[in-house]
GROMACS .gro file of C-alpha atoms in nm:
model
  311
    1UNK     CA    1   7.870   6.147  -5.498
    2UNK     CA    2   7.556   6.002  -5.618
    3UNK     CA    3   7.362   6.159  -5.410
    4UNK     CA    4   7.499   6.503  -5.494
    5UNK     CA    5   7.439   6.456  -5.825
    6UNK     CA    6   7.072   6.357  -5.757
    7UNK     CA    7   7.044   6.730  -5.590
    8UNK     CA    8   7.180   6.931  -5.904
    9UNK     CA    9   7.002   6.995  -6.201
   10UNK     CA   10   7.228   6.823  -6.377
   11UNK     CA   11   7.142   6.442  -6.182
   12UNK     CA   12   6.759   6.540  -6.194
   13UNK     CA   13   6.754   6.583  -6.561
   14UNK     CA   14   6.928   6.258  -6.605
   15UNK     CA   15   6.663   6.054  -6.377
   16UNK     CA   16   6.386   6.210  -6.583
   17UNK     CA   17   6.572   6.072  -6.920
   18UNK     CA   18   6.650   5.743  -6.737
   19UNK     CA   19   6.269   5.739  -6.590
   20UNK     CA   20   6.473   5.700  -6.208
   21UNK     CA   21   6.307   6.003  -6.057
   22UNK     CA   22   6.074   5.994  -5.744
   23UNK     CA   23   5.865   6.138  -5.892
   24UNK     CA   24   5.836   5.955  -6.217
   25UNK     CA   25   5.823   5.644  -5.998
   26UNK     CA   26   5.555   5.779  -5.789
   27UNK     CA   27   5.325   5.796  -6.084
   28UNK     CA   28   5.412   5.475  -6.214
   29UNK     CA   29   5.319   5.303  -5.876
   30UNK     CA   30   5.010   5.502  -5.866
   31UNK     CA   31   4.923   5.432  -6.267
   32UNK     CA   32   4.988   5.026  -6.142
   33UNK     CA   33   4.793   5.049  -5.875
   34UNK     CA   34   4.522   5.189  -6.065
   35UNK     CA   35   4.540   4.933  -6.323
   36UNK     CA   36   4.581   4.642  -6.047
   37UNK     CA   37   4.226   4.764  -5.929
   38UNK     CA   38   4.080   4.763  -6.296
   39UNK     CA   39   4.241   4.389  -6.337
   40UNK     CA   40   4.122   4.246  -6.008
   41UNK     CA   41   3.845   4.085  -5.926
   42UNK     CA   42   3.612   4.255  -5.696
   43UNK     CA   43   3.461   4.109  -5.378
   44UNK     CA   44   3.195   4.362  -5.363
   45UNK     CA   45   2.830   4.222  -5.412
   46UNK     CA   46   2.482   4.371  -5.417
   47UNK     CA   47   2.201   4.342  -5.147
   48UNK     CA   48   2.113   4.028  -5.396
   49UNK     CA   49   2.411   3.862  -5.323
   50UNK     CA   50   2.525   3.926  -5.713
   51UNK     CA   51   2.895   4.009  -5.793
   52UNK     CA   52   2.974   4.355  -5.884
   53UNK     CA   53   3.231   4.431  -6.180
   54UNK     CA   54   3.586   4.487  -6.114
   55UNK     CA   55   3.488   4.854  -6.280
   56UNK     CA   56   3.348   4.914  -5.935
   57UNK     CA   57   3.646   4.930  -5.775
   58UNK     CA   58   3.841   5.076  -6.032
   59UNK     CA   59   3.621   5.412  -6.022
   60UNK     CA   60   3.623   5.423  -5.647
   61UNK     CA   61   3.970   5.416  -5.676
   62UNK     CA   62   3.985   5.684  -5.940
   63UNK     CA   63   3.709   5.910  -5.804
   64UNK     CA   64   3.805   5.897  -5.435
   65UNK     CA   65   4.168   6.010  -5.542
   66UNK     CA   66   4.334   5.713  -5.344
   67UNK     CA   67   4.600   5.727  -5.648
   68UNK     CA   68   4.640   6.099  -5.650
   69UNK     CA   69   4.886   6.093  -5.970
   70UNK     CA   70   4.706   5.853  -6.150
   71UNK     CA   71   4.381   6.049  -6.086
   72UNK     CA   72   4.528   6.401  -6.139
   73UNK     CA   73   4.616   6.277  -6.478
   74UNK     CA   74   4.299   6.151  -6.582
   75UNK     CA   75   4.082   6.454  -6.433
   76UNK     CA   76   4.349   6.700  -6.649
   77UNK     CA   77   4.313   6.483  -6.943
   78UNK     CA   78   3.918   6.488  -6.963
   79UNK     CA   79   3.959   6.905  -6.880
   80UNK     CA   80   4.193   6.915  -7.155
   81UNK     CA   81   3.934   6.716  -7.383
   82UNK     CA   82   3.651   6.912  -7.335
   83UNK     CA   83   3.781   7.237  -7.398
   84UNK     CA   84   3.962   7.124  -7.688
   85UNK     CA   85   3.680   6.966  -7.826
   86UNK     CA   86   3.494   7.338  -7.773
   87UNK     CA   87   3.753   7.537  -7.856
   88UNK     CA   88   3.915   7.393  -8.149
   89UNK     CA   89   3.771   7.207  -8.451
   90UNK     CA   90   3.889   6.858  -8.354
   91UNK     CA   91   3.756   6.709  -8.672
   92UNK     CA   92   3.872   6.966  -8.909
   93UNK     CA   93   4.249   6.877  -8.788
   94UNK     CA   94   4.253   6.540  -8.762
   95UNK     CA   95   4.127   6.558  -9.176
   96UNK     CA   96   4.424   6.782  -9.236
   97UNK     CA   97   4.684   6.566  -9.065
   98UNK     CA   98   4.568   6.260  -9.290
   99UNK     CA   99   4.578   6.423  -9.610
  100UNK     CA  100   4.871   6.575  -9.507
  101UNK     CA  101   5.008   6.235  -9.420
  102UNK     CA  102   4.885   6.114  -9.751
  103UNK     CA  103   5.030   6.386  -9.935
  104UNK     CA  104   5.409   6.354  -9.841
  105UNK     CA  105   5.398   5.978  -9.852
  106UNK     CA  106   5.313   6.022 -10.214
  107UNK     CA  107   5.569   6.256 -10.330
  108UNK     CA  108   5.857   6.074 -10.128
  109UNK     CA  109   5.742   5.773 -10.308
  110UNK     CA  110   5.775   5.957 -10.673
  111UNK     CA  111   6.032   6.158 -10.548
  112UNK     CA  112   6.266   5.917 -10.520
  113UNK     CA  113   6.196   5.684 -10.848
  114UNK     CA  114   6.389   5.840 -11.060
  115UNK     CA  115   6.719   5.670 -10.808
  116UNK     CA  116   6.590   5.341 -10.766
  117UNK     CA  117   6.360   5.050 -10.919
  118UNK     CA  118   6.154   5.098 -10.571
  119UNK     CA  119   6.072   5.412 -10.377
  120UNK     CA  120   6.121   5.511 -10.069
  121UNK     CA  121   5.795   5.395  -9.921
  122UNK     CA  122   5.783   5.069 -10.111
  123UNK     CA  123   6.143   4.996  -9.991
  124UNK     CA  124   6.005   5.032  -9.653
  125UNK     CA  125   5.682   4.877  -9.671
  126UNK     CA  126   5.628   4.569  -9.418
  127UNK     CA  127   5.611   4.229  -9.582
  128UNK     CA  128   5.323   4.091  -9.370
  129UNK     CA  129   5.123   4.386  -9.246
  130UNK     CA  130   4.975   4.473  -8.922
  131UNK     CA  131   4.648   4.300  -8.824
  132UNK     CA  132   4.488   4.285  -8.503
  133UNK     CA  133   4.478   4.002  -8.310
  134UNK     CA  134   4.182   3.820  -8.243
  135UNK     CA  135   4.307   3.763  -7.856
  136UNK     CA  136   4.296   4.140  -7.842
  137UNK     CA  137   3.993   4.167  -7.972
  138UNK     CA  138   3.844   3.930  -7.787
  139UNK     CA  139   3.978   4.122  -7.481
  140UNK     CA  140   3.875   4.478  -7.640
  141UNK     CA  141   3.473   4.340  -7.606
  142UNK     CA  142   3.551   4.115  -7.250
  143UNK     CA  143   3.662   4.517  -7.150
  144UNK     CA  144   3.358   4.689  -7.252
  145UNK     CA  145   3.110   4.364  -7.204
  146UNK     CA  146   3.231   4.432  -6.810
  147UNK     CA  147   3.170   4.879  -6.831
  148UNK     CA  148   2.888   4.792  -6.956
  149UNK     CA  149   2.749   4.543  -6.682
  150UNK     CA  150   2.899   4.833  -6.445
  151UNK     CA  151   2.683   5.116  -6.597
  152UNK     CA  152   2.420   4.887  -6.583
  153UNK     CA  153   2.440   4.729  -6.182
  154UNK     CA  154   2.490   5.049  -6.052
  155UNK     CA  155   2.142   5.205  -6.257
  156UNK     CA  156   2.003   4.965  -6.108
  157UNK     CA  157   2.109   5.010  -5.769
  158UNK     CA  158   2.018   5.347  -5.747
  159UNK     CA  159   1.712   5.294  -5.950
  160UNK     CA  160   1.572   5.016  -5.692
  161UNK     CA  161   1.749   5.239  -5.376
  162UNK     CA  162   2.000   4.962  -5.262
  163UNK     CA  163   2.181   5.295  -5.074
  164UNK     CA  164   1.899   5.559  -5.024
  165UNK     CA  165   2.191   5.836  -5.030
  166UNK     CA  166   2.308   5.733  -5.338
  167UNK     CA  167   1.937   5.782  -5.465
  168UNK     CA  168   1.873   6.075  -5.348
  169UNK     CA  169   2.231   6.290  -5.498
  170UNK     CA  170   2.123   6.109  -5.793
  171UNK     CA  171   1.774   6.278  -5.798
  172UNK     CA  172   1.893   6.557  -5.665
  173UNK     CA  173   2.164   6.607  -5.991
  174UNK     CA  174   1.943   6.485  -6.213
  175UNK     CA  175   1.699   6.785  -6.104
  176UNK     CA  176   1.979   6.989  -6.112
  177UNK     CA  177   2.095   6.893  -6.455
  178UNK     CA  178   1.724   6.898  -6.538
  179UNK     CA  179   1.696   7.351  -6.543
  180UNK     CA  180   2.098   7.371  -6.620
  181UNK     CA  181   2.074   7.245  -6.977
  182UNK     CA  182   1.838   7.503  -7.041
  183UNK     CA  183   2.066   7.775  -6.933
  184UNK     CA  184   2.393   7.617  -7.071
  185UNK     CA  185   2.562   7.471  -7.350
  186UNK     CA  186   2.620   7.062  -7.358
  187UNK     CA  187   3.020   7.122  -7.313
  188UNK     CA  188   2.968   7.369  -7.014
  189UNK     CA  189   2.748   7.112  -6.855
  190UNK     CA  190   3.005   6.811  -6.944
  191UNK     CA  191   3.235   7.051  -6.753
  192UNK     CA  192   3.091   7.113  -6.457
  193UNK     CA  193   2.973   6.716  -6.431
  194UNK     CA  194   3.337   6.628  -6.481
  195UNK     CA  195   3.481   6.879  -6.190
  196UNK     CA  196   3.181   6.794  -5.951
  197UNK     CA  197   3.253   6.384  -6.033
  198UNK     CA  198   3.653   6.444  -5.984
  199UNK     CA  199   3.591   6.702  -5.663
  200UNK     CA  200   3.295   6.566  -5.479
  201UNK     CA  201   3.410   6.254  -5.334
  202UNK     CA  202   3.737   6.395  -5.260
  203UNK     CA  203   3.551   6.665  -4.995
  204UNK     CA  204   3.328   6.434  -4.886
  205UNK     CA  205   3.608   6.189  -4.748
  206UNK     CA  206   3.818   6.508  -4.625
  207UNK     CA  207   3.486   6.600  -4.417
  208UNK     CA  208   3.311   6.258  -4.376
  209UNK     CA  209   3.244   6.344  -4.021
  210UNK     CA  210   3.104   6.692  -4.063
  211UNK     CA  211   2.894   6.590  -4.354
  212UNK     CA  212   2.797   6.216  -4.179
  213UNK     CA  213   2.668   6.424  -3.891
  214UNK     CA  214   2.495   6.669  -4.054
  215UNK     CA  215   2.333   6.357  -4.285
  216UNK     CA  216   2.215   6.177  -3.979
  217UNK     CA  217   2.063   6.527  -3.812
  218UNK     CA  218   1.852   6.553  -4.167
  219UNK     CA  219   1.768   6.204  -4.144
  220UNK     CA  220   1.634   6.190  -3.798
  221UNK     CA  221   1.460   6.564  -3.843
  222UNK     CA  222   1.267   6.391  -4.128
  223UNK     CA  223   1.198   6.092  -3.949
  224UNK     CA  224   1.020   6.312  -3.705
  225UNK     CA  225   0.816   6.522  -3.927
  226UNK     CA  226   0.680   6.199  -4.114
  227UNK     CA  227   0.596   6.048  -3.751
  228UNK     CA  228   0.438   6.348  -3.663
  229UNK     CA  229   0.224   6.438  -3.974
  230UNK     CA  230   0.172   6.054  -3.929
  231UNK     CA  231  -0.008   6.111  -3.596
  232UNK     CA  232  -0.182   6.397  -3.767
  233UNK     CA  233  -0.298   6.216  -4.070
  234UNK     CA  234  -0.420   5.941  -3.788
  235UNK     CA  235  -0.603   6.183  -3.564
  236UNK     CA  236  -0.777   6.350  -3.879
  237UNK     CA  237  -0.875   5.987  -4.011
  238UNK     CA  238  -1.019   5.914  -3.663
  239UNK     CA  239  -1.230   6.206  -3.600
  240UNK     CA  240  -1.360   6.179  -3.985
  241UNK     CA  241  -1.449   5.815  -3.893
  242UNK     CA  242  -1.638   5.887  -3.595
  243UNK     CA  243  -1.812   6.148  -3.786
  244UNK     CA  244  -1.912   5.939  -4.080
  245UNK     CA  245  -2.026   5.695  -3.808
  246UNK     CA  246  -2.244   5.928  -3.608
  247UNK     CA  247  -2.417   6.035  -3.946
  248UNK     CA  248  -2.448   5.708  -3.992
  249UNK     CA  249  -2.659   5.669  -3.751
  250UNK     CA  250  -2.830   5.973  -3.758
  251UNK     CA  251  -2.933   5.885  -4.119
  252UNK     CA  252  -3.052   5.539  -4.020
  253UNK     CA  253  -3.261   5.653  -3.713
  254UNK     CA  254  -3.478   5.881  -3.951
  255UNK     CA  255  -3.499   5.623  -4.237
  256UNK     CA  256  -3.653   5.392  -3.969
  257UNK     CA  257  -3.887   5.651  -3.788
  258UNK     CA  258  -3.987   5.746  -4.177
  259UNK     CA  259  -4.073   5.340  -4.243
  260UNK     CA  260  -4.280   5.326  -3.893
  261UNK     CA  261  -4.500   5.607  -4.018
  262UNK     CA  262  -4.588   5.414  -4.306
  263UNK     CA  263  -4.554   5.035  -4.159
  264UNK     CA  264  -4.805   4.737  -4.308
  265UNK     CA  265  -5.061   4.759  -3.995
  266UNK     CA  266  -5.092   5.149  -4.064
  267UNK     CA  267  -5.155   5.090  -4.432
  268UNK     CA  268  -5.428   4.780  -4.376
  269UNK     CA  269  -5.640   5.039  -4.124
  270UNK     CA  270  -5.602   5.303  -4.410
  271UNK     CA  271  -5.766   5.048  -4.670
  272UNK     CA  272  -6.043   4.835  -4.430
  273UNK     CA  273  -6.144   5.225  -4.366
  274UNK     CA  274  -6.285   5.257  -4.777
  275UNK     CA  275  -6.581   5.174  -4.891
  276UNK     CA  276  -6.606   4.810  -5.023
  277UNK     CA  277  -6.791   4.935  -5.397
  278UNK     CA  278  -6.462   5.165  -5.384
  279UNK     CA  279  -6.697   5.465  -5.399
  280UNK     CA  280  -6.533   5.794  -5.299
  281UNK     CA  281  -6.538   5.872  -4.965
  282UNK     CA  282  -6.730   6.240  -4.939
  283UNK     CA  283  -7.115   6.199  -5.107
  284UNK     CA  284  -7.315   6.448  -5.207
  285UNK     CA  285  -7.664   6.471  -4.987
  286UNK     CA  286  -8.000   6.378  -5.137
  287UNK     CA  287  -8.175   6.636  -5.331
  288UNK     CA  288  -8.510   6.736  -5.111
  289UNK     CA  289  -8.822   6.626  -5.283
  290UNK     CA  290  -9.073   6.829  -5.068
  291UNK     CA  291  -9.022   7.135  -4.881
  292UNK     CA  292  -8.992   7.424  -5.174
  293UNK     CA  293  -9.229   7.728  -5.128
  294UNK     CA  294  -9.481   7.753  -5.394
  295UNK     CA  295  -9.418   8.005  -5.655
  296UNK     CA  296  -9.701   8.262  -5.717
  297UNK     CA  297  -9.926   8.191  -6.013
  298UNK     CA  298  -9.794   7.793  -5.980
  299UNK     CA  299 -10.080   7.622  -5.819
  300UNK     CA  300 -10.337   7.787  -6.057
  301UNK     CA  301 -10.167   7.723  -6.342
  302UNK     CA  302 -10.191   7.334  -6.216
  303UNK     CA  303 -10.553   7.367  -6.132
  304UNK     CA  304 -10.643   7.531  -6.463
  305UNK     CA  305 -10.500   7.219  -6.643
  306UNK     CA  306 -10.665   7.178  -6.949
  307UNK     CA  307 -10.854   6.798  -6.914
  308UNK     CA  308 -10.716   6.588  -7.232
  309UNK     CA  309 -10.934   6.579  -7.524
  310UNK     CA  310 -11.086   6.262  -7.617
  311UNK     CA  311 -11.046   6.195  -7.971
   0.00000   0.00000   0.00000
């Protein structure tokens, strides 16, 4: 009988008021198994040897979908968010609920003076009211001190390429991301970085070995092309080499056949060779004193000398 009223609509609508549904008890294992991963300490360490956050686990958990329900709800619920946040004017509503809120407590409170010493609202008002704990507090900032820690480790670990994968989608996004924002709006690109964060990982572990395979045949292609522009890079070091060498020694033979030309022994004959009153070396000759023909007129002009007169 039970289990015919299960099957009608009648028995399903009960287990949905009474929270007994498969369903309903589905999600609830999946929303405590998500928590349990959030609450328990992870094993997980870095290449240091230095414990990872029990955030770690808890978005593997929640990114890899391995709590579908629990993961649905949460990738709905930041959809939901975004556009509501770009379609409606978040702020503007949550002012008009409060003074809304504000508004009715104060005329149910003078509203109902005139049949009692107290109003409504003061006849309901708490004695001691609410604070918050100090234990939840001190919880509250345990919570975020540990997100934190997580956002920072795993910076880090792509920053100093602990998994070389992991730093390369990150560049690779972050180029991405880089030409998007020009293009579109901050809530389009919050968007697409929450489907591709929710949707990614999910693929990639329905086609690990597809995409595994493919990874290794890039990794090994581009193994080979560094080797060989290695070899290249080698080849065009060594034949630079053994030119700089053989100019080398081109340039030294000459500088040494230019120094023999002018060695010490060459430049000793060059100065015992000079005069030693360091006269030039080309002379004039001697002027002839004898020799000249005599000019007509010249030797009787001598002979007709006058004698000198004796005073």
């Amino acid at each position: 009988m039970s289990d015919l009223d299960n099957s009608t609509p009648e028995g399903a609508a009960v287990q949905i008021i009474n929270g007994s549904h498969p369903t309903i008890q589905n999600a609830k294992a999946d929303f405590s198994g998500l928590a349990n991963s959030t609450s328990s300490q992870d094993s997980d360490t870095t290449d240091s040897d230095q414990p990872l956050t029990h955030y770690h686990s808890f978005f593997y958990d929640l990114f890899t979908w391995k709590f579908p329900r629990a993961t649905g709800f949460f990738f709905f619920a930041a959809i939901s968010l975004i556009f509501a946040f770009r379609f409606v004017n978040v702020l503007r509503y949550v002012f008009k609920a409060t003074y809304i809120l504000f508004f009715l407590v104060t005329f149910l409170e003078i509203a109902s003076k005139p049949f009692g010493t107290r109003g409504f609202i003061s006849s309901i008002r708490p004695k001691p009211y609410y604070t918050i704990p100090r234990d939840s507090l001190d919880r509250l900032f345990g919570e975020l001190h540990d997100l934190l820690n997580f956002f920072a480790l795993e910076f880090q670990r792509v920053l100093f390429a602990e998994n070389i994968f992991a730093t390369v989608v990150a560049s690779f996004v972050s180029f991405i991301g880089y030409f998007l924002i020009k293009y579109i709006p901050l809530w389009a690109l919050s968007l697409l970085t929450t489907i591709t964060a929710f949707t990614a990982p999910l693929i990639y572990l329905q086609n690990q070995e597809v995409i595994d395979e493919q990874i290794q045949w890039a990794n090994e292609y581009a193994n080979a092309q560094l080797a060989n522009g290695r070899q290249i890079a080698e080849k065009y070091i060594d034949d630079a080499s053994v030119r700089a060498r053989a100019t080398a020694s081109e340039l030294t033979q000459k500088v040494q056949g230019y120094a023999g030309k002018k060695s010490p022994a060459t430049e000793k004959s060059q100065a015992s060779s000079l005069p030693e009153n360091n006269s030039p070396s080309h002379e004039f000759p001697d002027v002839p004193k004898s020799g000249f023909p005599a000019v007509d007129g010249e030797s009787d002009v001598k002979a007709a000398a006058p004698e000198p007169i004796v005073a």
